[in-house]
Tab-separated table of C-alpha atoms in Angstrom:
chain	number	residue	atom	x	y	z
A	1	MET	CA	-43.651	16.137	-71.605
A	2	SER	CA	-41.948	18.311	-74.097
A	3	TRP	CA	-39.138	17.161	-76.441
A	4	VAL	CA	-36.648	19.110	-74.334
A	5	ASP	CA	-37.180	16.816	-71.423
A	6	ARG	CA	-35.454	13.959	-73.231
A	7	PHE	CA	-32.241	15.984	-72.959
A	8	ARG	CA	-32.463	16.495	-69.169
A	9	VAL	CA	-29.927	14.484	-67.108
A	10	GLN	CA	-32.382	11.823	-66.410
A	11	GLY	CA	-33.878	11.981	-69.923
A	12	VAL	CA	-33.932	9.121	-72.278
A	13	PHE	CA	-31.405	10.762	-74.762
A	14	TRP	CA	-28.469	10.147	-72.594
A	15	ARG	CA	-29.350	6.483	-72.185
A	16	GLN	CA	-29.587	6.055	-75.887
A	17	PHE	CA	-26.461	7.993	-76.431
A	18	LEU	CA	-24.553	5.757	-73.956
A	19	ARG	CA	-25.798	2.678	-75.852
A	20	TRP	CA	-24.686	4.210	-79.125
A	21	ALA	CA	-21.259	5.014	-77.741
A	22	VAL	CA	-20.821	1.535	-76.298
A	23	LEU	CA	-21.500	0.070	-79.668
A	24	ASN	CA	-19.494	2.590	-81.661
A	25	VAL	CA	-16.533	4.009	-79.738
A	26	PRO	CA	-13.320	1.832	-80.182
A	27	LEU	CA	-12.667	0.321	-76.849
A	28	TRP	CA	-9.078	1.566	-76.669
A	29	LEU	CA	-10.368	5.116	-76.701
A	30	GLU	CA	-12.949	4.826	-74.023
A	31	SER	CA	-10.839	6.128	-71.152
A	32	VAL	CA	-10.406	9.524	-72.862
A	33	VAL	CA	-14.006	9.624	-73.994
A	34	ILE	CA	-15.289	8.919	-70.446
A	35	ALA	CA	-12.916	11.408	-68.916
A	36	THR	CA	-14.216	14.108	-71.319
A	37	TRP	CA	-17.927	13.396	-70.884
A	38	THR	CA	-17.504	13.173	-67.133
A	39	LEU	CA	-16.267	16.767	-67.228
A	40	PHE	CA	-19.267	17.682	-69.178
A	41	PHE	CA	-21.648	16.082	-66.764
A	42	LEU	CA	-19.910	17.868	-63.852
A	43	LEU	CA	-21.788	20.946	-65.196
A	44	TRP	CA	-25.001	19.337	-63.808
A	45	GLY	CA	-25.224	21.618	-60.782
A	46	PRO	CA	-27.851	19.848	-58.614
A	47	GLY	CA	-25.940	16.493	-58.864
A	48	ARG	CA	-22.597	17.957	-58.223
A	49	ARG	CA	-23.842	19.948	-55.319
A	50	GLY	CA	-25.685	16.965	-53.842
A	51	VAL	CA	-22.439	14.899	-54.011
A	52	MET	CA	-20.334	17.657	-52.431
A	53	ARG	CA	-22.804	18.119	-49.519
A	54	ASN	CA	-22.792	14.370	-48.846
A	55	LEU	CA	-19.076	14.334	-48.887
A	56	SER	CA	-19.014	17.157	-46.374
A	57	ALA	CA	-20.784	14.698	-43.954
A	58	ILE	CA	-18.850	11.596	-44.910
A	59	LEU	CA	-15.517	13.402	-44.631
A	60	PRO	CA	-15.971	16.013	-41.895
A	61	GLY	CA	-13.675	19.095	-42.088
A	62	SER	CA	-13.169	18.449	-45.899
A	63	SER	CA	-12.902	21.605	-47.869
A	64	ARG	CA	-15.316	22.671	-50.698
A	65	VAL	CA	-12.456	22.861	-53.188
A	66	ALA	CA	-11.175	19.336	-52.385
A	67	ASN	CA	-14.856	18.095	-52.552
A	68	PHE	CA	-15.297	19.560	-55.982
A	69	PHE	CA	-12.515	17.388	-57.274
A	70	ARG	CA	-13.854	14.463	-55.258
A	71	ALA	CA	-17.166	14.951	-56.935
A	72	TYR	CA	-15.414	14.564	-60.290
A	73	ARG	CA	-14.061	11.182	-59.092
A	74	VAL	CA	-17.663	10.138	-58.043
A	75	PHE	CA	-18.905	11.070	-61.503
A	76	TRP	CA	-15.962	9.257	-63.238
A	77	ASN	CA	-16.688	6.104	-61.384
A	78	PHE	CA	-20.342	6.365	-62.130
A	79	ALA	CA	-19.616	6.828	-65.813
A	80	TRP	CA	-17.437	3.698	-65.821
A	81	THR	CA	-20.111	1.666	-63.932
A	82	ILE	CA	-23.007	2.608	-66.265
A	83	THR	CA	-20.731	1.944	-69.259
A	84	ASP	CA	-19.659	-1.415	-67.960
A	85	ASN	CA	-23.406	-2.257	-67.300
A	86	VAL	CA	-24.526	-1.384	-70.886
A	87	ARG	CA	-21.489	-3.173	-72.374
A	88	PHE	CA	-22.367	-6.321	-70.347
A	89	LYS	CA	-26.020	-6.162	-71.550
A	90	GLU	CA	-25.174	-5.500	-75.131
A	91	GLN	CA	-21.933	-7.447	-75.631
A	92	ARG	CA	-21.985	-9.901	-72.660
A	93	VAL	CA	-18.493	-8.468	-71.686
A	94	SER	CA	-17.754	-8.883	-67.998
A	95	PRO	CA	-15.054	-7.426	-65.829
A	96	ASP	CA	-12.649	-9.408	-63.580
A	97	TRP	CA	-14.033	-10.078	-60.188
A	98	GLU	CA	-12.477	-10.542	-56.686
A	99	PHE	CA	-14.319	-11.753	-53.691
A	100	VAL	CA	-13.970	-10.644	-50.047
A	101	GLY	CA	-15.898	-12.503	-47.442
A	102	MET	CA	-15.861	-15.629	-49.511
A	103	GLU	CA	-17.225	-17.728	-46.742
A	104	ASN	CA	-20.376	-15.456	-46.437
A	105	PHE	CA	-20.770	-15.531	-50.291
A	106	GLU	CA	-20.574	-19.403	-50.277
A	107	ARG	CA	-23.013	-19.436	-47.422
A	108	LEU	CA	-25.394	-17.303	-49.422
A	109	GLN	CA	-25.021	-19.537	-52.424
A	110	SER	CA	-25.593	-22.738	-50.565
A	111	HIS	CA	-28.402	-21.342	-48.315
A	112	ALA	CA	-31.197	-23.644	-48.958
A	113	GLY	CA	-34.110	-21.273	-48.526
A	114	GLY	CA	-34.742	-17.698	-49.591
A	115	ALA	CA	-32.539	-14.787	-48.556
A	116	ILE	CA	-32.478	-11.074	-48.939
A	117	ILE	CA	-29.344	-9.433	-50.469
A	118	LEU	CA	-29.128	-5.951	-49.085
A	119	THR	CA	-26.836	-3.548	-51.003
A	120	ALA	CA	-26.341	0.095	-51.679
A	121	HIS	CA	-25.996	2.389	-54.624
A	122	MET	CA	-22.406	1.571	-54.953
A	123	GLY	CA	-20.192	0.240	-57.592
A	124	ASN	CA	-22.111	-1.820	-60.089
A	125	TYR	CA	-24.949	-3.379	-58.266
A	126	ASP	CA	-26.591	-4.367	-61.592
A	127	LEU	CA	-23.531	-6.174	-62.797
A	128	GLY	CA	-23.160	-7.840	-59.388
A	129	ALA	CA	-26.648	-9.117	-59.537
A	130	HIS	CA	-26.100	-10.554	-63.106
A	131	LEU	CA	-22.800	-12.108	-61.923
A	132	PHE	CA	-24.366	-13.773	-58.906
A	133	SER	CA	-27.285	-15.162	-60.939
A	134	GLU	CA	-24.831	-16.443	-63.563
A	135	VAL	CA	-22.367	-18.030	-60.956
A	136	SER	CA	-24.857	-19.388	-58.641
A	137	GLY	CA	-27.395	-20.473	-61.040
A	138	ARG	CA	-30.150	-19.149	-58.719
A	139	GLN	CA	-33.120	-16.896	-59.490
A	140	ILE	CA	-32.684	-13.514	-58.233
A	141	VAL	CA	-35.301	-10.844	-58.029
A	142	MET	CA	-33.793	-7.398	-58.019
A	143	VAL	CA	-36.032	-4.650	-56.658
A	144	ARG	CA	-35.278	-1.155	-57.911
A	145	ALA	CA	-36.874	2.206	-58.116
A	146	PRO	CA	-38.209	3.101	-61.462
A	147	GLU	CA	-36.779	5.919	-63.526
A	148	THR	CA	-38.480	9.201	-62.840
A	149	ASP	CA	-38.759	10.049	-66.640
A	150	PRO	CA	-41.446	7.850	-68.201
A	151	ARG	CA	-39.612	7.611	-71.606
A	152	THR	CA	-36.467	6.572	-69.845
A	153	ARG	CA	-38.442	4.059	-67.793
A	154	GLN	CA	-39.928	2.539	-70.966
A	155	TYR	CA	-36.438	2.456	-72.638
A	156	GLU	CA	-34.874	0.675	-69.585
A	157	GLU	CA	-37.678	-1.887	-69.366
A	158	GLU	CA	-37.354	-2.723	-73.043
A	159	LEU	CA	-33.597	-2.995	-72.583
A	160	HIS	CA	-34.071	-5.271	-69.571
A	161	GLY	CA	-36.466	-7.461	-71.451
A	162	ARG	CA	-34.110	-7.797	-74.405
A	163	THR	CA	-30.876	-8.366	-72.552
A	164	VAL	CA	-31.489	-9.767	-69.123
A	165	GLY	CA	-31.007	-13.520	-68.554
A	166	GLU	CA	-33.562	-15.856	-67.147
A	167	GLY	CA	-31.843	-16.147	-63.791
A	168	LEU	CA	-32.499	-12.374	-63.047
A	169	ARG	CA	-35.884	-10.713	-62.704
A	170	VAL	CA	-36.316	-7.038	-62.076
A	171	ASP	CA	-39.248	-5.656	-60.044
A	172	PHE	CA	-40.075	-2.012	-59.469
A	173	SER	CA	-40.647	-0.722	-55.984
A	174	THR	CA	-43.672	1.381	-56.881
A	175	ARG	CA	-46.007	-1.521	-56.646
A	176	ALA	CA	-45.630	-1.327	-52.869
A	177	HIS	CA	-48.334	-3.636	-51.386
A	178	ASP	CA	-48.510	-6.124	-54.306
A	179	LEU	CA	-44.697	-6.246	-54.534
A	180	ALA	CA	-44.414	-6.961	-50.860
A	181	ILE	CA	-46.798	-9.973	-51.210
A	182	ASP	CA	-44.932	-11.161	-54.352
A	183	LEU	CA	-41.535	-10.963	-52.642
A	184	LEU	CA	-42.732	-12.750	-49.660
A	185	HIS	CA	-44.017	-15.644	-51.704
A	186	GLY	CA	-40.837	-15.673	-53.657
A	187	LEU	CA	-38.694	-15.886	-50.435
A	188	GLN	CA	-40.834	-18.622	-49.119
A	189	ARG	CA	-40.247	-20.458	-52.426
A	190	GLY	CA	-36.460	-20.142	-51.947
A	191	GLU	CA	-35.768	-17.123	-54.278
A	192	LEU	CA	-33.145	-14.521	-53.520
A	193	THR	CA	-34.270	-10.863	-53.438
A	194	ALA	CA	-31.764	-8.094	-53.905
A	195	VAL	CA	-32.713	-4.599	-52.534
A	196	GLN	CA	-30.873	-1.452	-52.147
A	197	GLY	CA	-31.114	-0.299	-48.620
A	198	ASP	CA	-29.564	3.215	-48.672
A	199	ARG	CA	-32.345	5.214	-50.389
A	200	VAL	CA	-36.176	5.336	-49.961
A	201	THR	CA	-38.575	5.437	-52.847
A	202	GLU	CA	-41.563	7.805	-52.313
A	203	GLY	CA	-44.563	6.124	-51.022
A	204	LEU	CA	-42.861	3.092	-49.403
A	205	SER	CA	-42.408	2.493	-45.764
A	206	SER	CA	-39.188	3.685	-44.242
A	207	MET	CA	-37.564	4.149	-40.854
A	208	GLU	CA	-35.304	6.855	-39.464
A	209	VAL	CA	-31.652	6.103	-38.746
A	210	THR	CA	-28.505	8.161	-38.224
A	211	LEU	CA	-25.866	8.087	-40.981
A	212	PHE	CA	-22.636	10.038	-40.497
A	213	GLY	CA	-24.265	11.982	-37.704
A	214	CYS	CA	-27.260	13.000	-39.863
A	215	ARG	CA	-30.866	11.883	-39.624
A	216	THR	CA	-31.901	9.985	-42.738
A	217	ARG	CA	-34.528	7.347	-43.764
A	218	ILE	CA	-33.873	3.920	-45.137
A	219	PRO	CA	-36.343	1.337	-46.471
A	220	SER	CA	-37.979	-0.760	-43.659
A	221	GLY	CA	-39.250	-3.345	-46.273
A	222	PRO	CA	-36.187	-5.548	-46.253
A	223	PHE	CA	-36.287	-5.900	-42.449
A	224	ALA	CA	-40.088	-6.522	-42.415
A	225	LEU	CA	-39.707	-9.160	-45.098
A	226	SER	CA	-36.831	-10.794	-43.274
A	227	MET	CA	-38.881	-11.036	-40.122
A	228	THR	CA	-42.070	-12.225	-41.779
A	229	ALA	CA	-40.452	-14.731	-44.213
A	230	ARG	CA	-37.857	-15.791	-41.442
A	231	VAL	CA	-34.921	-15.406	-43.906
A	232	PRO	CA	-31.568	-13.908	-43.391
A	233	ILE	CA	-30.290	-10.655	-44.715
A	234	PHE	CA	-26.881	-10.789	-46.446
A	235	PRO	CA	-25.262	-7.293	-46.839
A	236	LEU	CA	-23.292	-7.296	-50.068
A	237	PHE	CA	-21.379	-4.401	-51.637
A	238	ILE	CA	-19.764	-4.202	-55.046
A	239	PHE	CA	-16.716	-1.889	-55.505
A	240	ARG	CA	-15.062	-0.756	-58.728
A	241	LEU	CA	-11.308	-1.259	-58.302
A	242	GLY	CA	-10.468	0.073	-61.671
A	243	ARG	CA	-11.237	-0.469	-65.444
A	244	ARG	CA	-13.060	-3.921	-65.672
A	245	ARG	CA	-12.131	-4.861	-62.179
A	246	TYR	CA	-14.695	-5.221	-59.446
A	247	ARG	CA	-14.639	-6.487	-55.906
A	248	LEU	CA	-17.636	-8.155	-54.354
A	249	VAL	CA	-17.733	-7.887	-50.525
A	250	ALA	CA	-20.167	-10.322	-48.799
A	251	CYS	CA	-20.771	-9.508	-44.990
A	252	PRO	CA	-22.056	-11.778	-42.312
A	253	PRO	CA	-25.782	-12.255	-42.473
A	254	LEU	CA	-28.191	-10.402	-40.238
A	255	HIS	CA	-31.135	-12.016	-38.768
A	256	VAL	CA	-34.282	-9.919	-37.878
A	257	VAL	CA	-35.530	-12.012	-34.932
A	258	ARG	CA	-39.315	-11.942	-34.329
A	259	THR	CA	-39.932	-10.440	-30.880
A	260	ARG	CA	-42.887	-8.812	-29.191
A	261	ASP	CA	-41.402	-5.441	-29.878
A	262	ARG	CA	-41.305	-5.278	-33.672
A	263	GLU	CA	-39.898	-1.709	-33.841
A	264	GLU	CA	-37.059	-2.641	-31.458
A	265	ALA	CA	-36.210	-5.675	-33.652
A	266	PHE	CA	-36.176	-3.408	-36.774
A	267	ALA	CA	-34.099	-0.745	-35.002
A	268	ARG	CA	-31.500	-3.322	-34.013
A	269	ALA	CA	-31.163	-4.811	-37.464
A	270	ALA	CA	-31.129	-1.326	-39.074
A	271	ALA	CA	-28.445	-0.236	-36.698
A	272	LEU	CA	-26.188	-3.157	-37.766
A	273	TRP	CA	-26.934	-2.375	-41.490
A	274	THR	CA	-26.249	1.266	-41.015
A	275	GLU	CA	-22.902	0.406	-39.274
A	276	ASN	CA	-21.930	-1.723	-42.294
A	277	LEU	CA	-23.115	0.949	-44.688
A	278	GLU	CA	-21.125	3.702	-42.893
A	279	GLU	CA	-17.937	1.836	-42.777
A	280	VAL	CA	-18.194	0.837	-46.396
A	281	VAL	CA	-19.174	4.432	-47.638
A	282	ARG	CA	-16.470	6.098	-45.491
A	283	ASN	CA	-13.799	3.912	-47.183
A	284	ALA	CA	-15.304	4.111	-50.666
A	285	TRP	CA	-17.025	7.457	-50.862
A	286	TYR	CA	-16.054	7.722	-54.481
A	287	GLN	CA	-18.354	4.800	-55.259
A	288	TRP	CA	-21.531	5.988	-53.393
A	289	PHE	CA	-23.719	7.243	-56.207
A	290	THR	CA	-26.134	9.419	-54.369
A	291	PHE	CA	-26.621	12.627	-56.241
A	292	THR	CA	-29.003	14.250	-53.799
A	293	PRO	CA	-28.336	15.053	-50.137
A	294	PHE	CA	-28.840	11.895	-48.160
A	295	SER	CA	-30.210	13.825	-45.178
A	296	PRO	CA	-32.520	17.003	-44.889
A	297	GLU	CA	-29.974	18.351	-42.555
A	298	LEU	CA	-27.603	18.735	-45.561
A	299	ASP	CA	-30.080	20.496	-47.764
B	1	MET	CA	-18.969	-15.704	-71.199
B	2	GLU	CA	-15.777	-17.652	-70.372
B	3	PHE	CA	-13.920	-17.069	-67.119
B	4	ILE	CA	-10.924	-18.538	-65.441
B	5	ARG	CA	-11.056	-19.000	-61.703
B	6	GLY	CA	-8.035	-18.742	-59.343
B	7	ARG	CA	-5.152	-18.735	-61.656
B	8	CYS	CA	-3.633	-15.304	-61.415
B	9	GLU	CA	-1.338	-15.790	-64.344
B	10	ALA	CA	-4.529	-15.763	-66.533
B	11	ARG	CA	-4.298	-11.980	-66.529
B	12	TRP	CA	-1.430	-12.331	-68.990
B	13	LEU	CA	-3.224	-14.344	-71.475
B	14	PRO	CA	-2.676	-12.953	-74.979
B	15	SER	CA	-6.312	-13.216	-75.783
B	16	ARG	CA	-7.050	-10.527	-73.122
B	17	TYR	CA	-5.082	-8.022	-75.333
B	18	ASN	CA	-6.083	-6.313	-78.524
B	19	PHE	CA	-3.014	-4.977	-80.390
B	20	ALA	CA	-0.307	-7.365	-81.482
B	21	ILE	CA	2.437	-5.470	-79.600
B	22	PHE	CA	0.580	-6.026	-76.360
B	23	ARG	CA	-0.415	-9.586	-77.129
B	24	LEU	CA	3.389	-10.368	-77.743
B	25	ALA	CA	4.476	-8.629	-74.568
B	26	ALA	CA	1.750	-10.550	-72.704
B	27	LEU	CA	2.893	-13.859	-74.166
B	28	VAL	CA	6.470	-13.024	-72.957
B	29	ARG	CA	5.300	-12.062	-69.512
B	30	LEU	CA	2.955	-15.072	-69.306
B	31	SER	CA	5.933	-17.358	-70.132
B	32	VAL	CA	7.966	-15.829	-67.335
B	33	ALA	CA	5.052	-16.070	-64.864
B	34	MET	CA	4.393	-19.726	-65.622
B	35	ARG	CA	7.943	-20.648	-64.586
B	36	ARG	CA	7.028	-19.618	-61.011
B	37	PRO	CA	3.220	-19.783	-60.907
B	38	GLU	CA	1.383	-17.829	-58.120
B	39	PRO	CA	-0.667	-19.762	-55.674
B	40	VAL	CA	-4.261	-20.463	-56.925
B	41	ASP	CA	-6.652	-17.858	-55.409
B	42	PRO	CA	-10.310	-19.155	-55.769
B	43	ARG	CA	-11.424	-15.670	-54.813
B	44	ARG	CA	-10.285	-14.254	-58.258
B	45	LEU	CA	-12.314	-14.600	-61.529
B	46	PHE	CA	-10.716	-13.556	-64.702
B	47	PHE	CA	-12.793	-12.967	-67.927
B	48	VAL	CA	-11.400	-13.664	-71.393
B	49	ASP	CA	-12.002	-10.640	-73.663
B	50	ARG	CA	-9.579	-8.980	-76.111
B	51	HIS	CA	-10.113	-5.567	-74.490
B	52	GLN	CA	-9.678	-6.599	-70.963
B	53	SER	CA	-6.286	-5.108	-70.277
B	54	VAL	CA	-6.161	-1.952	-68.191
B	55	PHE	CA	-2.644	-1.058	-69.123
B	56	GLU	CA	-3.234	-1.371	-72.852
B	57	ASN	CA	-6.500	0.575	-72.704
B	58	TYR	CA	-5.014	3.607	-70.940
B	59	ALA	CA	-1.657	3.430	-72.780
B	60	VAL	CA	-3.316	3.526	-76.238
B	61	SER	CA	-5.853	6.112	-75.180
B	62	LEU	CA	-3.173	8.448	-73.698
B	63	TRP	CA	-0.781	7.825	-76.655
B	64	LEU	CA	-3.417	8.738	-79.178
B	65	THR	CA	-4.483	11.863	-77.330
B	66	ALA	CA	-0.881	13.033	-76.863
B	67	THR	CA	-0.071	12.351	-80.545
B	68	ALA	CA	-3.179	14.157	-81.759
B	69	GLY	CA	-2.350	16.905	-79.295
B	70	CYS	CA	1.024	17.265	-80.791
B	71	PHE	CA	-0.451	17.533	-84.281
B	72	LEU	CA	-2.855	20.117	-83.221
B	73	ALA	CA	-0.251	22.109	-81.180
B	74	SER	CA	2.048	22.275	-84.211
B	75	TRP	CA	-0.859	23.643	-86.265
B	76	LEU	CA	-1.782	26.270	-83.468
B	77	ALA	CA	1.808	27.175	-82.443
B	78	PRO	CA	2.547	29.842	-85.191
B	79	SER	CA	-0.453	31.891	-84.076
B	80	LEU	CA	-0.546	31.134	-80.292
B	81	GLY	CA	3.054	30.298	-79.305
B	82	LEU	CA	4.312	26.830	-78.372
B	83	ALA	CA	3.265	26.410	-74.703
B	84	PRO	CA	-0.338	27.978	-75.196
B	85	ALA	CA	-0.674	25.752	-78.252
B	86	PHE	CA	0.080	22.670	-76.208
B	87	ALA	CA	-2.245	23.866	-73.360
B	88	VAL	CA	-5.101	24.192	-75.887
B	89	GLY	CA	-4.119	21.341	-78.300
B	90	LEU	CA	-3.999	18.529	-75.763
B	91	PRO	CA	-7.575	18.887	-74.274
B	92	LEU	CA	-8.905	19.764	-77.728
B	93	ALA	CA	-7.389	16.542	-79.071
B	94	ALA	CA	-9.490	14.534	-76.570
B	95	ILE	CA	-12.594	16.082	-77.926
B	96	LEU	CA	-11.658	16.119	-81.686
B	97	LEU	CA	-10.658	12.436	-81.759
B	98	GLU	CA	-14.419	11.729	-81.235
B	99	ILE	CA	-15.251	13.378	-84.602
B	100	PRO	CA	-14.089	10.701	-86.951
B	101	VAL	CA	-15.565	8.054	-84.659
B	102	ASN	CA	-18.941	9.800	-84.647
B	103	LEU	CA	-18.940	10.335	-88.443
B	104	SER	CA	-17.922	6.720	-89.002
B	105	GLY	CA	-20.492	5.540	-86.602
B	106	LEU	CA	-23.277	7.503	-88.198
B	107	LEU	CA	-22.308	7.038	-91.836
B	108	LEU	CA	-19.973	4.176	-92.552
B	109	ALA	CA	-20.530	1.637	-89.866
B	110	PRO	CA	-24.333	1.047	-90.445
B	111	VAL	CA	-23.510	0.572	-94.200
B	112	TRP	CA	-20.812	-1.902	-93.364
B	113	SER	CA	-23.000	-3.725	-91.104
B	114	ALA	CA	-25.844	-3.884	-93.666
B	115	VAL	CA	-23.532	-4.933	-96.538
B	116	PHE	CA	-21.417	-7.538	-94.728
B	117	ARG	CA	-24.160	-8.564	-92.274
B	118	THR	CA	-21.991	-7.943	-89.192
B	119	PRO	CA	-23.731	-7.521	-85.852
B	120	SER	CA	-24.181	-3.917	-84.546
B	121	ARG	CA	-22.034	-4.792	-81.487
B	122	ASP	CA	-19.003	-4.936	-83.872
B	123	ARG	CA	-19.348	-1.423	-85.273
B	124	HIS	CA	-16.650	-0.097	-82.989
B	125	ARG	CA	-14.102	-2.228	-84.977
B	126	VAL	CA	-15.035	-0.296	-88.184
B	127	ASN	CA	-14.895	3.033	-86.352
B	128	GLY	CA	-11.597	2.115	-84.809
B	129	PHE	CA	-10.145	1.320	-88.227
B	130	VAL	CA	-11.209	4.637	-89.548
B	131	LEU	CA	-9.729	6.619	-86.599
B	132	LEU	CA	-6.396	4.731	-86.955
B	133	LEU	CA	-6.418	5.368	-90.684
B	134	VAL	CA	-6.893	9.133	-89.973
B	135	VAL	CA	-4.104	9.173	-87.454
B	136	PHE	CA	-1.905	7.215	-89.974
B	137	ILE	CA	-2.571	9.722	-92.814
B	138	ALA	CA	-1.851	12.619	-90.407
B	139	ALA	CA	1.272	11.006	-89.343
B	140	VAL	CA	2.501	10.475	-92.890
B	141	ASP	CA	1.714	14.200	-93.646
B	142	PHE	CA	3.583	15.492	-90.418
B	143	ALA	CA	6.576	13.070	-90.887
B	144	GLY	CA	7.321	14.578	-94.278
B	145	LYS	CA	7.289	18.223	-92.971
B	146	PRO	CA	10.315	19.921	-91.328
B	147	GLY	CA	9.937	20.871	-87.647
B	148	TRP	CA	9.444	19.127	-84.214
B	149	ALA	CA	6.073	17.677	-85.215
B	150	ALA	CA	7.791	15.358	-87.614
B	151	PHE	CA	8.963	13.305	-84.578
B	152	ALA	CA	5.291	12.896	-83.616
B	153	GLY	CA	4.593	11.648	-87.139
B	154	TRP	CA	7.605	9.267	-87.210
B	155	GLN	CA	6.766	7.632	-83.879
B	156	VAL	CA	3.365	6.832	-85.139
B	157	LEU	CA	4.743	5.125	-88.245
B	158	ALA	CA	7.321	3.312	-86.136
B	159	LEU	CA	4.645	1.978	-83.789
B	160	PHE	CA	2.511	0.841	-86.756
B	161	ALA	CA	5.511	-0.900	-88.138
B	162	LEU	CA	6.336	-2.631	-84.852
B	163	ASN	CA	2.779	-3.698	-84.336
B	164	GLY	CA	2.871	-5.269	-87.829
B	165	ALA	CA	6.073	-7.135	-87.035
B	166	ALA	CA	4.489	-8.294	-83.730
B	167	ALA	CA	1.412	-9.513	-85.546
B	168	VAL	CA	3.656	-11.629	-87.918
B	169	ALA	CA	5.381	-13.037	-84.887
B	170	MET	CA	2.051	-13.930	-83.218
B	171	PHE	CA	0.853	-15.441	-86.374
B	172	ALA	CA	3.906	-17.650	-86.616
B	173	MET	CA	3.428	-18.736	-82.936
B	174	ARG	CA	-0.404	-19.221	-83.182
B	175	GLY	CA	-0.246	-22.864	-82.415
B	176	HIS	CA	1.956	-22.495	-79.321
B	177	VAL	CA	-0.330	-19.558	-78.123
B	178	ALA	CA	-3.508	-21.526	-78.658
B	179	ALA	CA	-2.158	-24.524	-76.642
B	180	LEU	CA	-1.013	-22.295	-73.887
B	181	GLU	CA	-4.366	-20.669	-73.636
B	182	LYS	CA	-6.219	-23.925	-73.741
B	183	SER	CA	-4.095	-25.093	-70.783
B	184	PHE	CA	-5.869	-22.522	-68.654
B	185	GLY	CA	-9.157	-24.177	-69.240
B	186	GLY	CA	-11.731	-21.643	-68.702
B	187	VAL	CA	-15.210	-22.229	-67.428
B	188	PRO	CA	-18.193	-21.078	-69.512
B	189	SER	CA	-20.838	-19.399	-67.479
B	190	ALA	CA	-24.481	-20.132	-67.721
B	191	SER	CA	-25.012	-17.595	-70.581
């Protein structure tokens, strides 16, 4: 890797720069600073085009010009969420929260055994996981895809190690087989596992679904785990309502019932999950942080 | 971390605001709200941090940018004309405001942290002081010059004076404010 790579969009420089900004920029100036730097990152062509193509599917009939401005809104929300995330890790500053589907959230908290929290790349899933582990006092394992850049990966792992509390453990989805075994054992021990179910990491098992009329793939791991460990899946979404205000939406649990036809059981559960996901993303497209086309049909 | 669950009046707690003007306004607003409290909503969690207010954050950001934009526009106007000077000055101000922050963050704040043994997470206070000092000095300079930009300078000085007066008022009422904040309880989280 050359020294130039650290300045690519996924390079480690921007993570270090964000941390530096969080520690040094006066908080009463952050809105203007974030607005300015969001404009700068809109120059990132592949990301901007990816968002615009996704928007053309989420909002059929939308114009390219309008989607360009919508892309700015997506980038703006993303900038705020990653800033809030770093600020929480470095300064233990949290936003205000509001809960929707409180009965489902309480059901999740009081659920005696293990459970899977299925979420999407929306709002601030990192902060939501921290909040949940703080409020509930339960151990959560958060599965995430590792960073593509090795220096960024190392930086993020060091940051997690230094700043994450005991109630939250992060595990990376590239460990495929070993991870599945570990998660299964964890669920059987009564742990909660948080997984993002709207994007597939290369090398992991996936299944085809239809999202906004386009073919796409989602991870099949959560459904397989739910069936094997006989634990419910709780769809959970986190939305940014504004500066330091988030909404946590807990949906009714899904159960992947073990039948003779494994594929049919998966397909049914995935259809329910996709229905939830479509409704949520259609209403809050400005919070879906998917910077590549979600379907090959959009490429 | 400390959070308050359910009591929606908590959003007006003075400790959720940074500048004295806003803390005083919040105190007044809280006093009014407590006469007719809203029903408790267990679905809401309010965190107590002095930079929690959305209104204050955006108001100060926009005010600073507009003020710096006016100063820049008055400097550019003789060569560009007034309207183009504003068109250039306002967005340029948003970028140039970062310069004193970056310089202070690179040069002054690390030295301050080392000398006074303050944690690195408090560097933004040092840099914020430096930025406000730069704005204050610019305001004094513009306020003394003839022309429309003097108004931009005078309003900065007036706001600084008003904030100072509000700080004195808040200091005088610190016992009452502390008792009021304490009445909200606040539940520490696991961390």
